[in-house]
Amino acid sequence: MTTAGDPCRRCSSPFEDGDLRCAVCGAASPAPLVDDLAEATVEVLRCEGCGAAVAYCVTARAPQCAFCGSIVRLEVPEDPLEQAGLILPFTVDRSRAEESFRQWQGGLGWFRPADLRSASRLETLRALWWVGWAFDVDALVSWTADSDAGASRADWAPHAGQTELDLDGIVVSASRGLTPRETSRLLPSYDLGSAREREPGDEAEAVVEQFELRRAAARRQVRSELERLVAGRLRNGVIPGRRFRNLHTSVLARRLVTRRLAFPAWVIAYRYRGALYRCVLSGQDAACLLGEAPIAVARVLLAVLGAVLGVLGLAGLISLIAS
């Protein structure tokens, strides 16, 4: 692991504090100290199905992937791996997770099978931590835009300015086991302020995913998210007026703090009439659950048929009135 200012041996670009690889060319950082090496070189369990990797722990036996249920194999990566330093604790226990899942099944609506809740069988209910980056940014933003403020003869008037913005808690998922749709739905349910230092015994409670996203790639995603957040802040009280167009920004990050976080979740697999479905529940909010469920084809066809008959009946009535 590097310290700020260390040059890359391949392209001479400076490393930032904690970088394991060069953000420009991808070369590995200089050989870490023995203490850091013990933290970075780990055994992982790699899923042969979805490709996700989780930390290996003797006490937490995991012959199946916690994300998709496929077979996992032991792997010792040659390159050092990023690992979560902070963990958000579980506040939803196993019994509450199962209760929330059953309630979710019962409230899916008319287009689902009527016997879904009674006929489905819970296969697995696994606790895990998926991983992501959290960024805190202090930025100086230069902007130009047109707005309706100050416009006398025209509809628009030009404006420009600079403002300082503090944007904390920008999270980028580094998970391979969960989809971007799943992580984006889960993120609002978490309390980032509850994060604590990772402890050796955490792997016995739930598996911890390994980082699959390099910091350079995460920063590119953060830049895109930062531009979106900055535009929203500028439109909400910084740029004068009520209507805006042609907004252009230049963001200078004066301070960038990164944290590696592990987010708690329950991954649920259930079977209905031979087919397997997956759900994901937030480990801190039992109401935040998303997943897959079968469709009652007969009910869908009945609804379509009813709609068609209704349209035909309405058309016939209009034709009768017109004649």
mmCIF file of C-alpha atoms in Angstrom:
data_model
loop_
_atom_site.group_PDB
_atom_site.id
_atom_site.type_symbol
_atom_site.label_atom_id
_atom_site.label_comp_id
_atom_site.label_asym_id
_atom_site.label_seq_id
_atom_site.Cartn_x
_atom_site.Cartn_y
_atom_site.Cartn_z
ATOM 1 C CA MET A 1 0.000 0.000 0.000
ATOM 2 C CA THR A 2 1.325 3.454 -0.944
ATOM 3 C CA THR A 3 1.556 6.886 0.586
ATOM 4 C CA ALA A 4 0.648 10.076 -1.251
ATOM 5 C CA GLY A 5 3.278 11.215 -3.755
ATOM 6 C CA ASP A 6 5.022 7.879 -4.377
ATOM 7 C CA PRO A 7 5.742 7.625 -8.140
ATOM 8 C CA CYS A 8 4.599 4.746 -10.316
ATOM 9 C CA ARG A 9 7.563 2.669 -11.483
ATOM 10 C CA ARG A 10 6.048 2.298 -14.963
ATOM 11 C CA CYS A 11 4.617 5.724 -15.887
ATOM 12 C CA SER A 12 5.853 7.934 -12.984
ATOM 13 C CA SER A 13 2.328 9.123 -12.139
ATOM 14 C CA PRO A 14 1.968 9.905 -8.419
ATOM 15 C CA PHE A 15 0.075 7.455 -6.226
ATOM 16 C CA GLU A 16 -2.549 8.646 -3.791
ATOM 17 C CA ASP A 17 -2.587 7.466 -0.207
ATOM 18 C CA GLY A 18 -3.767 3.838 -0.037
ATOM 19 C CA ASP A 19 -3.598 3.070 -3.768
ATOM 20 C CA LEU A 20 -2.842 -0.565 -4.603
ATOM 21 C CA ARG A 21 -2.535 0.123 -8.340
ATOM 22 C CA CYS A 22 -1.674 3.105 -10.529
ATOM 23 C CA ALA A 23 -4.807 4.973 -11.596
ATOM 24 C CA VAL A 24 -3.208 5.762 -14.995
ATOM 25 C CA CYS A 25 -1.521 2.563 -16.225
ATOM 26 C CA GLY A 26 -2.755 -0.065 -13.753
ATOM 27 C CA ALA A 27 0.694 -1.132 -12.533
ATOM 28 C CA ALA A 28 0.875 -2.567 -9.003
ATOM 29 C CA SER A 29 2.055 -0.221 -6.272
ATOM 30 C CA PRO A 30 5.530 -0.646 -4.748
ATOM 31 C CA ALA A 31 5.945 -3.677 -2.486
ATOM 32 C CA PRO A 32 4.091 -3.007 0.775
ATOM 33 C CA LEU A 33 5.496 -3.380 4.236
ATOM 34 C CA VAL A 34 5.064 -6.724 6.005
ATOM 35 C CA ASP A 35 2.179 -5.463 8.149
ATOM 36 C CA ASP A 36 0.340 -4.105 5.118
ATOM 37 C CA LEU A 37 1.020 -7.291 3.147
ATOM 38 C CA ALA A 38 -0.635 -9.356 5.851
ATOM 39 C CA GLU A 39 -3.736 -7.223 5.422
ATOM 40 C CA ALA A 40 -3.726 -7.199 1.610
ATOM 41 C CA THR A 41 -2.834 -10.830 0.772
ATOM 42 C CA VAL A 42 -5.856 -13.001 1.544
ATOM 43 C CA GLU A 43 -7.557 -16.226 0.576
ATOM 44 C CA VAL A 44 -10.894 -15.744 -1.137
ATOM 45 C CA LEU A 45 -13.770 -17.937 -2.250
ATOM 46 C CA ARG A 46 -14.527 -17.321 -5.937
ATOM 47 C CA CYS A 47 -17.961 -18.221 -7.321
ATOM 48 C CA GLU A 48 -17.902 -20.239 -10.535
ATOM 49 C CA GLY A 49 -21.342 -18.888 -11.450
ATOM 50 C CA CYS A 50 -21.537 -15.106 -10.941
ATOM 51 C CA GLY A 51 -17.811 -14.553 -10.315
ATOM 52 C CA ALA A 52 -18.234 -12.821 -6.954
ATOM 53 C CA ALA A 53 -15.433 -13.185 -4.398
ATOM 54 C CA VAL A 54 -15.852 -13.268 -0.621
ATOM 55 C CA ALA A 55 -13.343 -13.453 2.200
ATOM 56 C CA TYR A 56 -12.401 -16.988 3.214
ATOM 57 C CA CYS A 57 -13.096 -17.911 6.826
ATOM 58 C CA VAL A 58 -12.650 -21.367 8.357
ATOM 59 C CA THR A 59 -15.531 -20.929 10.798
ATOM 60 C CA ALA A 60 -17.947 -19.692 8.118
ATOM 61 C CA ARG A 61 -18.144 -22.720 5.859
ATOM 62 C CA ALA A 62 -19.479 -21.631 2.481
ATOM 63 C CA PRO A 63 -19.531 -24.391 -0.166
ATOM 64 C CA GLN A 64 -22.120 -22.349 -2.081
ATOM 65 C CA CYS A 65 -22.054 -18.747 -3.249
ATOM 66 C CA ALA A 66 -24.019 -16.449 -0.953
ATOM 67 C CA PHE A 67 -25.198 -14.434 -3.963
ATOM 68 C CA CYS A 68 -26.360 -17.058 -6.470
ATOM 69 C CA GLY A 69 -25.922 -20.477 -4.816
ATOM 70 C CA SER A 70 -23.305 -21.766 -7.283
ATOM 71 C CA ILE A 71 -20.188 -23.719 -6.283
ATOM 72 C CA VAL A 72 -17.236 -21.701 -4.960
ATOM 73 C CA ARG A 73 -13.530 -22.520 -5.090
ATOM 74 C CA LEU A 74 -10.600 -21.365 -2.987
ATOM 75 C CA GLU A 75 -8.387 -18.769 -4.657
ATOM 76 C CA VAL A 76 -5.205 -16.970 -3.554
ATOM 77 C CA PRO A 77 -4.819 -13.874 -5.765
ATOM 78 C CA GLU A 78 -1.280 -12.852 -6.677
ATOM 79 C CA ASP A 79 -2.107 -9.148 -6.602
ATOM 80 C CA PRO A 80 -3.147 -7.442 -3.346
ATOM 81 C CA LEU A 81 -6.888 -6.954 -2.923
ATOM 82 C CA GLU A 82 -8.797 -3.983 -1.636
ATOM 83 C CA GLN A 83 -10.664 -4.874 1.546
ATOM 84 C CA ALA A 84 -13.393 -3.130 3.477
ATOM 85 C CA GLY A 85 -12.053 -1.277 6.494
ATOM 86 C CA LEU A 86 -15.447 -0.215 7.853
ATOM 87 C CA ILE A 87 -18.599 -2.290 8.326
ATOM 88 C CA LEU A 88 -22.204 -1.241 8.787
ATOM 89 C CA PRO A 89 -23.784 -3.521 11.420
ATOM 90 C CA PHE A 90 -26.875 -5.660 10.905
ATOM 91 C CA THR A 91 -29.992 -4.297 12.609
ATOM 92 C CA VAL A 92 -32.370 -6.798 10.935
ATOM 93 C CA ASP A 93 -31.991 -10.305 12.360
ATOM 94 C CA ARG A 94 -32.774 -13.600 10.636
ATOM 95 C CA SER A 95 -36.318 -13.987 11.984
ATOM 96 C CA ARG A 96 -37.240 -10.422 11.015
ATOM 97 C CA ALA A 97 -35.756 -10.964 7.542
ATOM 98 C CA GLU A 98 -37.877 -14.083 6.983
ATOM 99 C CA GLU A 99 -40.988 -12.317 8.269
ATOM 100 C CA SER A 100 -40.386 -9.395 5.907
ATOM 101 C CA PHE A 101 -39.919 -11.799 2.995
ATOM 102 C CA ARG A 102 -43.256 -13.522 3.676
ATOM 103 C CA GLN A 103 -45.021 -10.174 3.938
ATOM 104 C CA TRP A 104 -43.475 -9.118 0.628
ATOM 105 C CA GLN A 105 -44.744 -12.288 -1.052
ATOM 106 C CA GLY A 106 -48.262 -11.638 0.192
ATOM 107 C CA GLY A 107 -48.371 -8.071 -1.112
ATOM 108 C CA LEU A 108 -47.175 -8.495 -4.696
ATOM 109 C CA GLY A 109 -50.584 -7.951 -6.241
ATOM 110 C CA TRP A 110 -53.176 -9.687 -8.387
ATOM 111 C CA PHE A 111 -50.858 -10.662 -11.261
ATOM 112 C CA ARG A 112 -48.894 -13.064 -9.055
ATOM 113 C CA PRO A 113 -49.985 -16.650 -8.276
ATOM 114 C CA ALA A 114 -52.594 -16.807 -5.524
ATOM 115 C CA ASP A 115 -50.724 -19.637 -3.778
ATOM 116 C CA LEU A 116 -47.273 -18.015 -4.003
ATOM 117 C CA ARG A 117 -46.913 -17.510 -0.269
ATOM 118 C CA SER A 118 -48.242 -20.935 0.741
ATOM 119 C CA ALA A 119 -46.727 -23.054 -2.049
ATOM 120 C CA SER A 120 -43.242 -21.530 -2.212
ATOM 121 C CA ARG A 121 -40.389 -23.021 -0.210
ATOM 122 C CA LEU A 122 -37.563 -21.004 1.331
ATOM 123 C CA GLU A 123 -34.286 -22.527 0.131
ATOM 124 C CA THR A 124 -31.619 -20.296 1.702
ATOM 125 C CA LEU A 125 -31.430 -17.145 3.780
ATOM 126 C CA ARG A 126 -27.835 -15.888 3.885
ATOM 127 C CA ALA A 127 -26.326 -12.867 5.601
ATOM 128 C CA LEU A 128 -23.527 -11.080 3.784
ATOM 129 C CA TRP A 129 -21.761 -7.771 3.453
ATOM 130 C CA TRP A 130 -21.409 -6.359 -0.058
ATOM 131 C CA VAL A 131 -18.780 -3.695 -0.611
ATOM 132 C CA GLY A 132 -18.494 -0.199 -2.011
ATOM 133 C CA TRP A 133 -16.566 3.040 -1.894
ATOM 134 C CA ALA A 134 -17.804 6.070 0.054
ATOM 135 C CA PHE A 135 -16.394 9.435 -1.022
ATOM 136 C CA ASP A 136 -16.478 12.774 0.797
ATOM 137 C CA VAL A 137 -15.649 15.717 -1.472
ATOM 138 C CA ASP A 138 -15.047 19.422 -0.873
ATOM 139 C CA ALA A 139 -15.290 21.070 -4.287
ATOM 140 C CA LEU A 140 -14.878 24.515 -5.823
ATOM 141 C CA VAL A 141 -17.435 24.785 -8.616
ATOM 142 C CA SER A 142 -17.226 27.316 -11.448
ATOM 143 C CA TRP A 143 -20.411 27.574 -13.473
ATOM 144 C CA THR A 144 -22.141 29.390 -16.322
ATOM 145 C CA ALA A 145 -25.832 29.225 -17.191
ATOM 146 C CA ASP A 146 -28.776 31.085 -18.680
ATOM 147 C CA SER A 147 -31.779 31.796 -16.464
ATOM 148 C CA ASP A 148 -34.932 33.894 -16.471
ATOM 149 C CA ALA A 149 -33.543 36.171 -13.724
ATOM 150 C CA GLY A 150 -32.505 39.629 -14.927
ATOM 151 C CA ALA A 151 -33.989 39.128 -18.371
ATOM 152 C CA SER A 152 -35.810 42.265 -19.480
ATOM 153 C CA ARG A 153 -36.357 42.190 -23.229
ATOM 154 C CA ALA A 154 -35.317 38.575 -23.752
ATOM 155 C CA ASP A 155 -36.462 35.334 -22.146
ATOM 156 C CA TRP A 156 -32.978 34.484 -20.906
ATOM 157 C CA ALA A 157 -30.028 36.260 -19.320
ATOM 158 C CA PRO A 158 -26.470 34.904 -18.875
ATOM 159 C CA HIS A 159 -25.068 34.258 -15.396
ATOM 160 C CA ALA A 160 -21.776 32.917 -14.039
ATOM 161 C CA GLY A 161 -20.157 32.360 -10.679
ATOM 162 C CA GLN A 162 -18.172 30.217 -8.277
ATOM 163 C CA THR A 163 -19.337 28.393 -5.179
ATOM 164 C CA GLU A 164 -17.929 25.915 -2.673
ATOM 165 C CA LEU A 165 -19.862 22.704 -2.072
ATOM 166 C CA ASP A 166 -19.394 19.934 0.488
ATOM 167 C CA LEU A 167 -20.674 16.599 -0.800
ATOM 168 C CA ASP A 168 -20.404 13.710 1.640
ATOM 169 C CA GLY A 169 -21.431 10.084 1.391
ATOM 170 C CA ILE A 170 -21.200 9.564 -2.378
ATOM 171 C CA VAL A 171 -21.292 5.758 -2.642
ATOM 172 C CA VAL A 172 -20.083 3.679 -5.597
ATOM 173 C CA SER A 173 -20.790 -0.049 -5.548
ATOM 174 C CA ALA A 174 -17.823 -2.401 -5.963
ATOM 175 C CA SER A 175 -20.008 -5.510 -5.779
ATOM 176 C CA ARG A 176 -19.970 -8.237 -8.373
ATOM 177 C CA GLY A 177 -22.569 -10.411 -6.674
ATOM 178 C CA LEU A 178 -25.303 -7.744 -6.633
ATOM 179 C CA THR A 179 -26.482 -5.866 -9.708
ATOM 180 C CA PRO A 180 -26.291 -2.043 -9.990
ATOM 181 C CA ARG A 181 -30.100 -1.964 -9.816
ATOM 182 C CA GLU A 182 -30.055 -3.888 -6.542
ATOM 183 C CA THR A 183 -27.329 -1.805 -4.893
ATOM 184 C CA SER A 184 -28.922 1.501 -5.958
ATOM 185 C CA ARG A 185 -32.226 0.396 -4.403
ATOM 186 C CA LEU A 186 -30.519 -0.739 -1.194
ATOM 187 C CA LEU A 187 -28.288 2.299 -0.606
ATOM 188 C CA PRO A 188 -30.964 4.726 0.721
ATOM 189 C CA SER A 189 -31.781 2.229 3.494
ATOM 190 C CA TYR A 190 -28.334 2.424 5.102
ATOM 191 C CA ASP A 191 -27.097 4.689 7.882
ATOM 192 C CA LEU A 192 -23.504 5.559 6.936
ATOM 193 C CA GLY A 193 -23.025 7.078 10.379
ATOM 194 C CA SER A 194 -23.317 3.616 11.944
ATOM 195 C CA ALA A 195 -20.117 2.371 10.272
ATOM 196 C CA ARG A 196 -17.558 0.827 12.625
ATOM 197 C CA GLU A 197 -14.088 -0.641 12.285
ATOM 198 C CA ARG A 198 -13.957 -4.125 10.835
ATOM 199 C CA GLU A 199 -13.088 -6.810 13.383
ATOM 200 C CA PRO A 200 -11.566 -10.298 12.881
ATOM 201 C CA GLY A 201 -14.723 -12.064 14.072
ATOM 202 C CA ASP A 202 -17.059 -10.405 11.569
ATOM 203 C CA GLU A 203 -16.562 -13.158 8.968
ATOM 204 C CA ALA A 204 -18.109 -15.658 11.393
ATOM 205 C CA GLU A 205 -21.349 -13.625 11.422
ATOM 206 C CA ALA A 206 -21.621 -13.176 7.651
ATOM 207 C CA VAL A 207 -19.399 -13.447 4.591
ATOM 208 C CA VAL A 208 -17.659 -10.266 3.427
ATOM 209 C CA GLU A 209 -17.371 -9.632 -0.298
ATOM 210 C CA GLN A 210 -14.023 -8.608 -1.789
ATOM 211 C CA PHE A 211 -13.589 -5.500 -3.920
ATOM 212 C CA GLU A 212 -13.838 -6.127 -7.668
ATOM 213 C CA LEU A 213 -13.664 -2.473 -8.746
ATOM 214 C CA ARG A 214 -10.374 -0.603 -8.919
ATOM 215 C CA ARG A 215 -10.259 2.813 -7.318
ATOM 216 C CA ALA A 216 -9.574 4.510 -10.684
ATOM 217 C CA ALA A 217 -12.819 3.086 -12.091
ATOM 218 C CA ALA A 218 -14.668 4.130 -8.940
ATOM 219 C CA ARG A 219 -13.376 7.687 -9.313
ATOM 220 C CA ARG A 220 -14.742 7.879 -12.847
ATOM 221 C CA GLN A 221 -18.169 6.907 -11.536
ATOM 222 C CA VAL A 222 -17.805 9.422 -8.705
ATOM 223 C CA ARG A 223 -16.990 12.157 -11.226
ATOM 224 C CA SER A 224 -20.231 11.413 -13.092
ATOM 225 C CA GLU A 225 -22.257 11.334 -9.852
ATOM 226 C CA LEU A 226 -20.508 14.497 -8.631
ATOM 227 C CA GLU A 227 -21.504 16.394 -11.770
ATOM 228 C CA ARG A 228 -25.118 15.292 -11.315
ATOM 229 C CA LEU A 229 -25.200 16.354 -7.653
ATOM 230 C CA VAL A 230 -23.474 19.664 -8.388
ATOM 231 C CA ALA A 231 -26.011 20.498 -11.106
ATOM 232 C CA GLY A 232 -28.846 19.795 -8.675
ATOM 233 C CA ARG A 233 -27.314 21.970 -5.947
ATOM 234 C CA LEU A 234 -26.736 24.843 -8.379
ATOM 235 C CA ARG A 235 -30.335 24.758 -9.601
ATOM 236 C CA ASN A 236 -31.579 24.683 -6.008
ATOM 237 C CA GLY A 237 -30.691 28.156 -4.761
ATOM 238 C CA VAL A 238 -27.309 29.041 -6.271
ATOM 239 C CA ILE A 239 -28.225 30.127 -9.802
ATOM 240 C CA PRO A 240 -30.700 33.034 -9.683
ATOM 241 C CA GLY A 241 -34.094 32.528 -11.245
ATOM 242 C CA ARG A 242 -36.574 29.698 -11.615
ATOM 243 C CA ARG A 243 -35.845 28.431 -15.128
ATOM 244 C CA PHE A 244 -32.401 27.420 -16.387
ATOM 245 C CA ARG A 245 -30.672 26.256 -19.526
ATOM 246 C CA ASN A 246 -27.144 25.750 -20.902
ATOM 247 C CA LEU A 247 -25.663 24.906 -17.503
ATOM 248 C CA HIS A 248 -21.930 24.192 -17.682
ATOM 249 C CA THR A 249 -19.743 23.393 -14.683
ATOM 250 C CA SER A 250 -16.078 22.902 -13.856
ATOM 251 C CA VAL A 251 -15.438 21.051 -10.599
ATOM 252 C CA LEU A 252 -12.146 21.298 -8.702
ATOM 253 C CA ALA A 253 -11.967 18.749 -5.867
ATOM 254 C CA ARG A 254 -10.030 20.367 -3.019
ATOM 255 C CA ARG A 255 -10.440 17.437 -0.642
ATOM 256 C CA LEU A 256 -11.255 13.821 -1.465
ATOM 257 C CA VAL A 257 -11.639 11.304 1.356
ATOM 258 C CA THR A 258 -12.303 7.670 0.440
ATOM 259 C CA ARG A 259 -13.582 4.895 2.663
ATOM 260 C CA ARG A 260 -14.028 1.198 1.918
ATOM 261 C CA LEU A 261 -17.374 0.133 3.359
ATOM 262 C CA ALA A 262 -19.210 -3.174 3.717
ATOM 263 C CA PHE A 263 -23.019 -2.981 3.594
ATOM 264 C CA PRO A 264 -25.232 -5.615 5.296
ATOM 265 C CA ALA A 265 -27.819 -7.552 3.301
ATOM 266 C CA TRP A 266 -29.816 -10.752 3.382
ATOM 267 C CA VAL A 267 -29.878 -12.784 0.165
ATOM 268 C CA ILE A 268 -32.963 -14.996 -0.051
ATOM 269 C CA ALA A 269 -33.499 -17.885 -2.452
ATOM 270 C CA TYR A 270 -36.929 -19.521 -2.688
ATOM 271 C CA ARG A 271 -38.471 -22.132 -4.954
ATOM 272 C CA TYR A 272 -41.947 -22.096 -6.516
ATOM 273 C CA ARG A 273 -43.143 -24.966 -8.727
ATOM 274 C CA GLY A 274 -39.573 -26.051 -9.405
ATOM 275 C CA ALA A 275 -38.222 -22.612 -10.382
ATOM 276 C CA LEU A 276 -35.701 -20.758 -8.196
ATOM 277 C CA TYR A 277 -36.036 -17.021 -7.452
ATOM 278 C CA ARG A 278 -33.810 -14.545 -5.593
ATOM 279 C CA CYS A 279 -34.564 -11.610 -3.300
ATOM 280 C CA VAL A 280 -32.293 -9.128 -1.531
ATOM 281 C CA LEU A 281 -33.198 -7.468 1.772
ATOM 282 C CA SER A 282 -31.359 -4.587 3.423
ATOM 283 C CA GLY A 283 -29.623 -5.563 6.640
ATOM 284 C CA GLN A 284 -30.673 -2.262 8.236
ATOM 285 C CA ASP A 285 -34.237 -1.779 6.964
ATOM 286 C CA ALA A 286 -36.693 -4.675 6.800
ATOM 287 C CA ALA A 287 -38.987 -2.655 4.523
ATOM 288 C CA CYS A 288 -36.340 -2.419 1.798
ATOM 289 C CA LEU A 289 -36.707 -5.662 -0.146
ATOM 290 C CA LEU A 290 -36.496 -6.292 -3.877
ATOM 291 C CA GLY A 291 -36.540 -9.492 -5.804
ATOM 292 C CA GLU A 292 -37.952 -11.831 -8.414
ATOM 293 C CA ALA A 293 -41.378 -13.442 -8.409
ATOM 294 C CA PRO A 294 -43.378 -15.581 -10.861
ATOM 295 C CA ILE A 295 -46.155 -14.154 -13.006
ATOM 296 C CA ALA A 296 -49.655 -15.657 -13.064
ATOM 297 C CA VAL A 297 -49.973 -16.011 -16.843
ATOM 298 C CA ALA A 298 -53.659 -16.941 -16.719
ATOM 299 C CA ARG A 299 -54.486 -13.781 -14.781
ATOM 300 C CA VAL A 300 -52.492 -11.622 -17.199
ATOM 301 C CA LEU A 301 -54.296 -13.161 -20.182
ATOM 302 C CA LEU A 302 -57.636 -12.671 -18.440
ATOM 303 C CA ALA A 303 -56.839 -9.003 -17.850
ATOM 304 C CA VAL A 304 -55.777 -8.526 -21.479
ATOM 305 C CA LEU A 305 -58.917 -10.279 -22.716
ATOM 306 C CA GLY A 306 -61.067 -8.096 -20.479
ATOM 307 C CA ALA A 307 -59.374 -4.957 -21.782
ATOM 308 C CA VAL A 308 -59.861 -6.035 -25.405
ATOM 309 C CA LEU A 309 -63.544 -6.835 -24.818
ATOM 310 C CA GLY A 310 -63.972 -3.504 -23.076
ATOM 311 C CA VAL A 311 -62.455 -1.606 -26.010
ATOM 312 C CA LEU A 312 -64.588 -3.533 -28.514
ATOM 313 C CA GLY A 313 -67.705 -2.897 -26.458
ATOM 314 C CA LEU A 314 -66.937 0.825 -26.214
ATOM 315 C CA ALA A 315 -66.272 1.010 -29.955
ATOM 316 C CA GLY A 316 -69.574 -0.747 -30.669
ATOM 317 C CA LEU A 317 -71.441 1.636 -28.370
ATOM 318 C CA ILE A 318 -69.916 4.677 -30.072
ATOM 319 C CA SER A 319 -70.784 3.246 -33.488
ATOM 320 C CA LEU A 320 -74.367 2.595 -32.369
ATOM 321 C CA ILE A 321 -74.764 6.140 -31.049
ATOM 322 C CA ALA A 322 -73.271 7.605 -34.208
ATOM 323 C CA SER A 323 -75.682 5.657 -36.407
#
